[in-house]
mmCIF file of C-alpha atoms in Angstrom:
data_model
loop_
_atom_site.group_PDB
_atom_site.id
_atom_site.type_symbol
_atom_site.label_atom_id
_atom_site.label_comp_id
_atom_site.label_asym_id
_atom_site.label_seq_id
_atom_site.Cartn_x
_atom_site.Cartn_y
_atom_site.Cartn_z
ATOM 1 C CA UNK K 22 5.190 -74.776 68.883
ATOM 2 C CA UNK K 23 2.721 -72.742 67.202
ATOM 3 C CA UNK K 24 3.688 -70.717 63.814
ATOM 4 C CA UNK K 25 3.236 -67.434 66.042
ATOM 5 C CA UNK K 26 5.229 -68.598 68.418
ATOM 6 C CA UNK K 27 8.088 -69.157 66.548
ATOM 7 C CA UNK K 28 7.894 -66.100 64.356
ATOM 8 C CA UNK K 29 8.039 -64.036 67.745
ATOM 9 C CA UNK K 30 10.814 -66.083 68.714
ATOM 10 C CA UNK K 31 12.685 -65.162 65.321
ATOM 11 C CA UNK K 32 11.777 -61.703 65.882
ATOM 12 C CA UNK K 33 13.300 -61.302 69.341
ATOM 13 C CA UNK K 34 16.506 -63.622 68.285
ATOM 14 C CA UNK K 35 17.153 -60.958 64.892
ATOM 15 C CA UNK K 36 16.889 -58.105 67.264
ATOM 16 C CA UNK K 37 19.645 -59.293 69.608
ATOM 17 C CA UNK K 38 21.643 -60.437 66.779
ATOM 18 C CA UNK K 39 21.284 -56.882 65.336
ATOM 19 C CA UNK K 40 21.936 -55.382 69.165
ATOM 20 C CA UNK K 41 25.404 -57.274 69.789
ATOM 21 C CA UNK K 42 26.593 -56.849 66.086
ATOM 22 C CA UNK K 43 25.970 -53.215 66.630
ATOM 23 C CA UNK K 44 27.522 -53.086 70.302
ATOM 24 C CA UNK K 45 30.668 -55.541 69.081
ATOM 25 C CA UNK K 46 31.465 -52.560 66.036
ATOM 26 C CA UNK K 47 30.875 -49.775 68.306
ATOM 27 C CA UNK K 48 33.158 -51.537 71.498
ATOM 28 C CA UNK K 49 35.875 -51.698 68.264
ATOM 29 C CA UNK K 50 37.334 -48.030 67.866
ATOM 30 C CA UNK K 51 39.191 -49.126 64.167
ATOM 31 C CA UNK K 52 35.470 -48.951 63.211
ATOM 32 C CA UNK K 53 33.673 -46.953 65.784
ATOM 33 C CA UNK K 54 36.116 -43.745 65.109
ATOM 34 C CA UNK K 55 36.631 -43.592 61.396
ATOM 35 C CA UNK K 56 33.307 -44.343 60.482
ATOM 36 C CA UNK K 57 31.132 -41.678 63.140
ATOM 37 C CA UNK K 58 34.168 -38.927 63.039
ATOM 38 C CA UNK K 59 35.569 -38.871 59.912
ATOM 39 C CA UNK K 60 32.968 -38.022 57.778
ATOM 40 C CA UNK K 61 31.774 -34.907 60.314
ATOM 41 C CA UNK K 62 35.383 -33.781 60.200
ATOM 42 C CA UNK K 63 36.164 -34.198 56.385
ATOM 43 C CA UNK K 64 32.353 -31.894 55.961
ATOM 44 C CA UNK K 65 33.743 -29.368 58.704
ATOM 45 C CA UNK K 66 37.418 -29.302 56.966
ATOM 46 C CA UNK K 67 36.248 -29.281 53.203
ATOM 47 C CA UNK K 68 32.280 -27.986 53.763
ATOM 48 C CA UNK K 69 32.570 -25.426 55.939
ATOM 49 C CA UNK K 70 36.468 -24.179 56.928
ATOM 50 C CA UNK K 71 37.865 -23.989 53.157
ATOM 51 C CA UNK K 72 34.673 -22.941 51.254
ATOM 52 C CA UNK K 73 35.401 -19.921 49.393
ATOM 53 C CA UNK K 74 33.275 -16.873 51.411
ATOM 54 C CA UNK K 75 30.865 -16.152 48.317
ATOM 55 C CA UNK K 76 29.938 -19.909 47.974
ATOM 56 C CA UNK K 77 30.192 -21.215 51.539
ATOM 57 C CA UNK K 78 26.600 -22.082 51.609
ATOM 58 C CA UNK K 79 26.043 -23.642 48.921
ATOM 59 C CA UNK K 80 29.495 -25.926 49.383
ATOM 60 C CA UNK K 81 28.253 -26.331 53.048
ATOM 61 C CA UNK K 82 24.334 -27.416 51.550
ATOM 62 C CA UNK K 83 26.093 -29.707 48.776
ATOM 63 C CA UNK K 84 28.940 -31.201 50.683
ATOM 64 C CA UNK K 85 26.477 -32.032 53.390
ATOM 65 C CA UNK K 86 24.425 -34.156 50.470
ATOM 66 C CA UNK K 87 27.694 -35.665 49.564
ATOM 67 C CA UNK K 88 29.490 -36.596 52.466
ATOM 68 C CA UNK K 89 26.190 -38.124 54.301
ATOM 69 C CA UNK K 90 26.809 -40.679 51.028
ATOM 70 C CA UNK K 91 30.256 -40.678 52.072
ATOM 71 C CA UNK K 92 29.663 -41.869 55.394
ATOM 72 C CA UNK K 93 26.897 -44.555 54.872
ATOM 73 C CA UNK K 94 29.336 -46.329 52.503
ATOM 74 C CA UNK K 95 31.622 -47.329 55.866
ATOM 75 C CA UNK K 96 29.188 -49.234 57.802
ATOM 76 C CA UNK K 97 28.379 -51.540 54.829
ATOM 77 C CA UNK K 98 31.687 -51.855 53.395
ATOM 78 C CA UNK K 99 33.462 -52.259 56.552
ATOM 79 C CA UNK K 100 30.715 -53.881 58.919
ATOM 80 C CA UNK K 101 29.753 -56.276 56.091
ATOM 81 C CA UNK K 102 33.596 -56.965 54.103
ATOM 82 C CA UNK K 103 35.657 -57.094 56.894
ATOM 83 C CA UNK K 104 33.340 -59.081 59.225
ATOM 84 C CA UNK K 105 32.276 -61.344 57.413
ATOM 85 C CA UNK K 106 35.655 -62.639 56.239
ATOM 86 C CA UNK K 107 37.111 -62.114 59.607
ATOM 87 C CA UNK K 108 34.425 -64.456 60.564
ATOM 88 C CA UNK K 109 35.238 -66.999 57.816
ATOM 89 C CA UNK K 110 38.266 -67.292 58.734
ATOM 90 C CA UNK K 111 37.705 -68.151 62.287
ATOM 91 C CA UNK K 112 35.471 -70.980 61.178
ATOM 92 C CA UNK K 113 31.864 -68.970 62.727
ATOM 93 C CA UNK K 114 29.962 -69.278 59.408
ATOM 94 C CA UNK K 115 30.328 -73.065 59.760
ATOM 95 C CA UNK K 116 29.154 -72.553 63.327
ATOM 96 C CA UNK K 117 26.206 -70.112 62.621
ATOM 97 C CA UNK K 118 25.012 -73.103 60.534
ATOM 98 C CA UNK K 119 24.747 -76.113 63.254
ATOM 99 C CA UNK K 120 23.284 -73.580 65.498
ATOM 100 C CA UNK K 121 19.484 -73.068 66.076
ATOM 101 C CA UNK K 122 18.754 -69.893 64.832
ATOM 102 C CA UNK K 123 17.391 -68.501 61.940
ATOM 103 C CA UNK K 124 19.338 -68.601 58.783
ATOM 104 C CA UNK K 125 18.865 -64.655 57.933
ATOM 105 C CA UNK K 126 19.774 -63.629 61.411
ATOM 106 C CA UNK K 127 23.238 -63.498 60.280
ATOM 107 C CA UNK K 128 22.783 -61.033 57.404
ATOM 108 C CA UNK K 129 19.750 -59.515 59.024
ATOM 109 C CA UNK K 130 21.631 -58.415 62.478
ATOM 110 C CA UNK K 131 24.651 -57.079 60.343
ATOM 111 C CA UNK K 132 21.975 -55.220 58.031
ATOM 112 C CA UNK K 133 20.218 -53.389 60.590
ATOM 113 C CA UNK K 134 23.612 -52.590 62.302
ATOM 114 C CA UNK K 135 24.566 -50.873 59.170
ATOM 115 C CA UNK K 136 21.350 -48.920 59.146
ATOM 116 C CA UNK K 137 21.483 -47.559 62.644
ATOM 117 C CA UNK K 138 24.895 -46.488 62.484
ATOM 118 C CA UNK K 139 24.092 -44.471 58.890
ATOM 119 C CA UNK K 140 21.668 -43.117 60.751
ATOM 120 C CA UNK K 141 24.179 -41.802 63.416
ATOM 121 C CA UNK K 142 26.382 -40.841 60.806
ATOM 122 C CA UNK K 143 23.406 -38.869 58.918
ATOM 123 C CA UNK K 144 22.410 -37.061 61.767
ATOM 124 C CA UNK K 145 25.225 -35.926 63.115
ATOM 125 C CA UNK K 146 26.116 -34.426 59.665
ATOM 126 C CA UNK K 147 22.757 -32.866 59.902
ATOM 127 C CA UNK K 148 23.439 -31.435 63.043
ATOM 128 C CA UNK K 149 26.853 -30.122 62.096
ATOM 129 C CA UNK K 150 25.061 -28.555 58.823
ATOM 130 C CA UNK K 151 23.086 -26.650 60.282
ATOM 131 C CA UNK K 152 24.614 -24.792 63.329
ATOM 132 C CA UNK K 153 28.378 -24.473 61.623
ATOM 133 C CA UNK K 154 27.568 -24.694 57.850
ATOM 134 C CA UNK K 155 24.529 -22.345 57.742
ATOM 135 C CA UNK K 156 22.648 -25.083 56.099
ATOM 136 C CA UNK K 157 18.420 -24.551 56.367
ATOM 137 C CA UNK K 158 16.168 -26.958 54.933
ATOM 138 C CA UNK K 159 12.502 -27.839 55.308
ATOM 139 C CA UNK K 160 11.467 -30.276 58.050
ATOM 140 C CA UNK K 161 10.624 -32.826 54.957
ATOM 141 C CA UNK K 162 13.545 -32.605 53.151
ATOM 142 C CA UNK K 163 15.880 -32.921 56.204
ATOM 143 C CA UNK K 164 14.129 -36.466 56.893
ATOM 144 C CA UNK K 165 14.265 -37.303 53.211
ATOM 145 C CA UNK K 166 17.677 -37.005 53.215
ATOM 146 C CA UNK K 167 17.866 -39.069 56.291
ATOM 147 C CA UNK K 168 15.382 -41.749 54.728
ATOM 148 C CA UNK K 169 16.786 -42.337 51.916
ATOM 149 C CA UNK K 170 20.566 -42.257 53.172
ATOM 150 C CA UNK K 171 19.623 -44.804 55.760
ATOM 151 C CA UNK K 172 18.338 -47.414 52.887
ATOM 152 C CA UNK K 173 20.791 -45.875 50.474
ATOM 153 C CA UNK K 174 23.501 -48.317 52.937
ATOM 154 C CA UNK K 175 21.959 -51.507 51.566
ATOM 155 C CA UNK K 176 23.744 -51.363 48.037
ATOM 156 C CA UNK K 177 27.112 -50.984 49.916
ATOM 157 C CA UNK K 178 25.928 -53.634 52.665
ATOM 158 C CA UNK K 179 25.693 -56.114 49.618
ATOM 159 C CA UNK K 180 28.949 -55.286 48.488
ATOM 160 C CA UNK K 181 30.756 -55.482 51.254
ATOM 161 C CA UNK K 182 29.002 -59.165 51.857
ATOM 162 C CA UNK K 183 30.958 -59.684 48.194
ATOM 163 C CA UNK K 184 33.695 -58.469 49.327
ATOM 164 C CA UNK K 185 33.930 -60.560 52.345
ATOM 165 C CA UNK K 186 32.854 -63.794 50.681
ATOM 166 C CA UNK K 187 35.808 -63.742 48.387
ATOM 167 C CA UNK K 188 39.177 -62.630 50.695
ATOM 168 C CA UNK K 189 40.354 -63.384 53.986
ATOM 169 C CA UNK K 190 40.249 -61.356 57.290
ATOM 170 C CA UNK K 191 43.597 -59.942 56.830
ATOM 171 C CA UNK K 192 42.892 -59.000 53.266
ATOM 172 C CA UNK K 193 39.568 -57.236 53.752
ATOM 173 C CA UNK K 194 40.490 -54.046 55.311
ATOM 174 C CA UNK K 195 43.106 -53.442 52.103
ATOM 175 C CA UNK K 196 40.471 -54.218 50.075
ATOM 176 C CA UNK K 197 37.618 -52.822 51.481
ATOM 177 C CA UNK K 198 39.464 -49.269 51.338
ATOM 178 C CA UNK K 199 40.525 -50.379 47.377
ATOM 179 C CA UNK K 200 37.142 -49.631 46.712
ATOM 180 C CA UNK K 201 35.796 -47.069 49.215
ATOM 181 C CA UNK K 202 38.227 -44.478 48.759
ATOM 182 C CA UNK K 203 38.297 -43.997 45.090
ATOM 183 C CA UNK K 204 34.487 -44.646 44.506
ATOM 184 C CA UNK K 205 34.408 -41.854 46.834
ATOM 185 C CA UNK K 206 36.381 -39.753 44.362
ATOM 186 C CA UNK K 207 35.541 -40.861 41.488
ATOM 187 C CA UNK K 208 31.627 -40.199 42.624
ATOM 188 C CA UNK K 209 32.151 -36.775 43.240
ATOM 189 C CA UNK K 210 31.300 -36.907 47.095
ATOM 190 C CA UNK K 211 34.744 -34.756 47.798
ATOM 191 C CA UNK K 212 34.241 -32.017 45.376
ATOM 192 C CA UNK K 213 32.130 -31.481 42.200
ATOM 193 C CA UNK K 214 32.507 -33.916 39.011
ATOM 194 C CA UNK K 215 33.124 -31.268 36.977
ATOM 195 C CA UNK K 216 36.629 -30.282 38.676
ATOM 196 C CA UNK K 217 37.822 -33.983 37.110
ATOM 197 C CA UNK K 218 38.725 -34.880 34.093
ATOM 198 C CA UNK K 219 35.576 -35.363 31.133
ATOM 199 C CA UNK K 220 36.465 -39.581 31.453
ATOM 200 C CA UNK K 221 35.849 -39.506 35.140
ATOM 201 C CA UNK K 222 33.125 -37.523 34.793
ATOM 202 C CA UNK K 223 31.334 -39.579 31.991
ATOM 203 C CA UNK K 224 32.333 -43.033 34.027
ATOM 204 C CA UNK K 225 30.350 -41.834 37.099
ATOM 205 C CA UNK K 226 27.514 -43.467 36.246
ATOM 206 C CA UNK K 227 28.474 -46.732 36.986
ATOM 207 C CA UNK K 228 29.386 -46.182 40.566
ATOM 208 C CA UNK K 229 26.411 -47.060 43.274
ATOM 209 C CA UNK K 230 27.498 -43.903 45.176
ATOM 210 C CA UNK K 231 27.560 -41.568 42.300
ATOM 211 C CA UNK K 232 23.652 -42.438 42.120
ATOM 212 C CA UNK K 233 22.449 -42.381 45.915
ATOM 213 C CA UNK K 234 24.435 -38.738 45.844
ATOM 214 C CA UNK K 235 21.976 -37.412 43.054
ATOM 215 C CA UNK K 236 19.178 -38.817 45.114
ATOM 216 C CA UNK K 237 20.877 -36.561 48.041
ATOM 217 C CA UNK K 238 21.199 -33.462 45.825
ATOM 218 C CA UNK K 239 17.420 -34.067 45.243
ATOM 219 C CA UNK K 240 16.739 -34.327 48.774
ATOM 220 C CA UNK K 241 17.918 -31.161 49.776
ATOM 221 C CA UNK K 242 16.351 -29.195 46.619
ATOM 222 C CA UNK K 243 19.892 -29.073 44.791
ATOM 223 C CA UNK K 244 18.921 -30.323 41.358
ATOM 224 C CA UNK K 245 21.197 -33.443 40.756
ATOM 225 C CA UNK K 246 21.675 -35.271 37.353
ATOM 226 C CA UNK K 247 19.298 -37.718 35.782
ATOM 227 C CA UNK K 248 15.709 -38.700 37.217
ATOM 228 C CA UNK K 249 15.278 -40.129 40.355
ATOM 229 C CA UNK K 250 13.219 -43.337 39.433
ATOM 230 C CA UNK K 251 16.858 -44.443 37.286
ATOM 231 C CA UNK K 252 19.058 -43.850 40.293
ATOM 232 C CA UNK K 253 16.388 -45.757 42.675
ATOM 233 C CA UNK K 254 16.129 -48.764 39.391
ATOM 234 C CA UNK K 255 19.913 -48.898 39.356
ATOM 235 C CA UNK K 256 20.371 -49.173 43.444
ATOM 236 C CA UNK K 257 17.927 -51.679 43.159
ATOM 237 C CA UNK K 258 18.923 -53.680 40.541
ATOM 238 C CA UNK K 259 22.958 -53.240 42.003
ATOM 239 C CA UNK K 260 21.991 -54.289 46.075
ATOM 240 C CA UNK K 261 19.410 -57.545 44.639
ATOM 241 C CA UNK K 262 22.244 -59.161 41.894
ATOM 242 C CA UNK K 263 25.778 -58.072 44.044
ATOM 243 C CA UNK K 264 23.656 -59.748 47.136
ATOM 244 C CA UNK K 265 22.828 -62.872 45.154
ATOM 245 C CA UNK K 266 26.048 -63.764 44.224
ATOM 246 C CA UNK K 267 27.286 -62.652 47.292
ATOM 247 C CA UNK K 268 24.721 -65.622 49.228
ATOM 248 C CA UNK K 269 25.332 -67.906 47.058
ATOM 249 C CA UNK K 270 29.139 -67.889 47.011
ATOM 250 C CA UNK K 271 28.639 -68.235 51.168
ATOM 251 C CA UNK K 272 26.181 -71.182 50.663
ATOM 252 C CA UNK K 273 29.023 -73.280 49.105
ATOM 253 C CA UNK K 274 31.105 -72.419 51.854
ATOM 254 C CA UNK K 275 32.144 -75.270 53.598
#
């Protein structure tokens, strides 16, 4: 078999690895339904129905920044944490291994599931922005924001690998939500930072979402904190080292 061969062969087996991962989580509604609906219905509760009249657009503009942050975290936390130690459990990593397939094909599939669904997520928050929040951007800085939310699910893929390589199936979900819920808060993707207490506020920084919602805020010609090159060098740095400890605690898995 020639080299070109099997690299079309890979290419073809990652792609319906990534198909079926993505058909499996959208044919299971505890994931299909929170993560596509909730964050659309938190932005049309909190972004556009209980803005204050003088400020609705700019909540609507903001909270649109936010929330798409808010809903790419699910697909990596949840697709990636829970999965993958549902699937210890059952013994498939073991299996994955004797069978013939590419050794990234596992994380690969699971990676571009994540990616298509933030892109649902994105859009549909676009969508909603614009016909019931008021919210009118430039044809570049719409697909920024949809860019850079898309990739902006790897840190969150990696950490929910982490997750997943250290508790079991029936601990994941508990744990998963442990950490989405309050990095949500504590990130200021719910309201502004500044309605929180200074601590929070100053502690922001270290959270992975705090810095892809600047970069969202930046997309959509809202300012944001910091400079953009720090909050790309810290998502960077955050996906590469939380990912490589996350492989290498599944390589000693027996």
């Amino acid at each position: 078999m020639t080299t070109t061969t099997f690299d079309a062969i890979a290419r073809r087996s990652l792609a319906l690895e990534a198909r079926l991962e993505f058909l499996r989580l959208l044919r299971t509604p505890s994931f299909a339904i929170p993560a596509l609906m909730f964050p659309v219905l938190f932005y049309l509760l909190f972004g556009v129905l209980l803005a204050k009249p003088g400020s609705s657009l700019r909540a609507a503009q903001y909270l649109m920044a936010t929330y798409s942050v808010f809903g790419v975290m699910a697909p990596g936390l949840f697709g990636f944490g829970v999965s993958v130690a549902t699937e210890r459990d059952k013994g498939l990593l073991a299996l994955r291994r004797a069978l013939p397939m590419p050794p990234l094909n596992f994380v690969g599939g699971k990676l571009a599931m994540a990616m298509l669904f933030a892109a649902i997520i994105v859009s549909m928050l676009c969508i909603t922005g614009a016909i019931f929040g008021g919210v009118r951007l430039e044809a570049v800085q719409w697909m920024s924001l949809l860019v850079l939310m898309v990739f902006g699910a790897l840190p969150f893929c990696a950490l929910g690998l982490l997750v997943g390589s250290f508790v079991n199936g029936q601990a994941a979900p508990a744990v998963v939500n442990l950490i989405y819920l309050p990095m949500a808060l504590l990130s200021g993707l719910w309201f502004p930072l500044n309605l929180l207490p200074l601590v929070i506020q100053k502690l922001a920084v270290l959270w992975p979402a705090w810095h892809l919602a600047q970069l969202g805020l930046m997309a959509t010609g809202q300012g944001g904190e910091g400079a953009a090159s720090a909050h790309l060098l810290y998502l960077g740095i955050f996906t590469l080292a939380v990912g490589r400890w996350a492989a290498r605690r599944l390589q000693r898995e027996p």
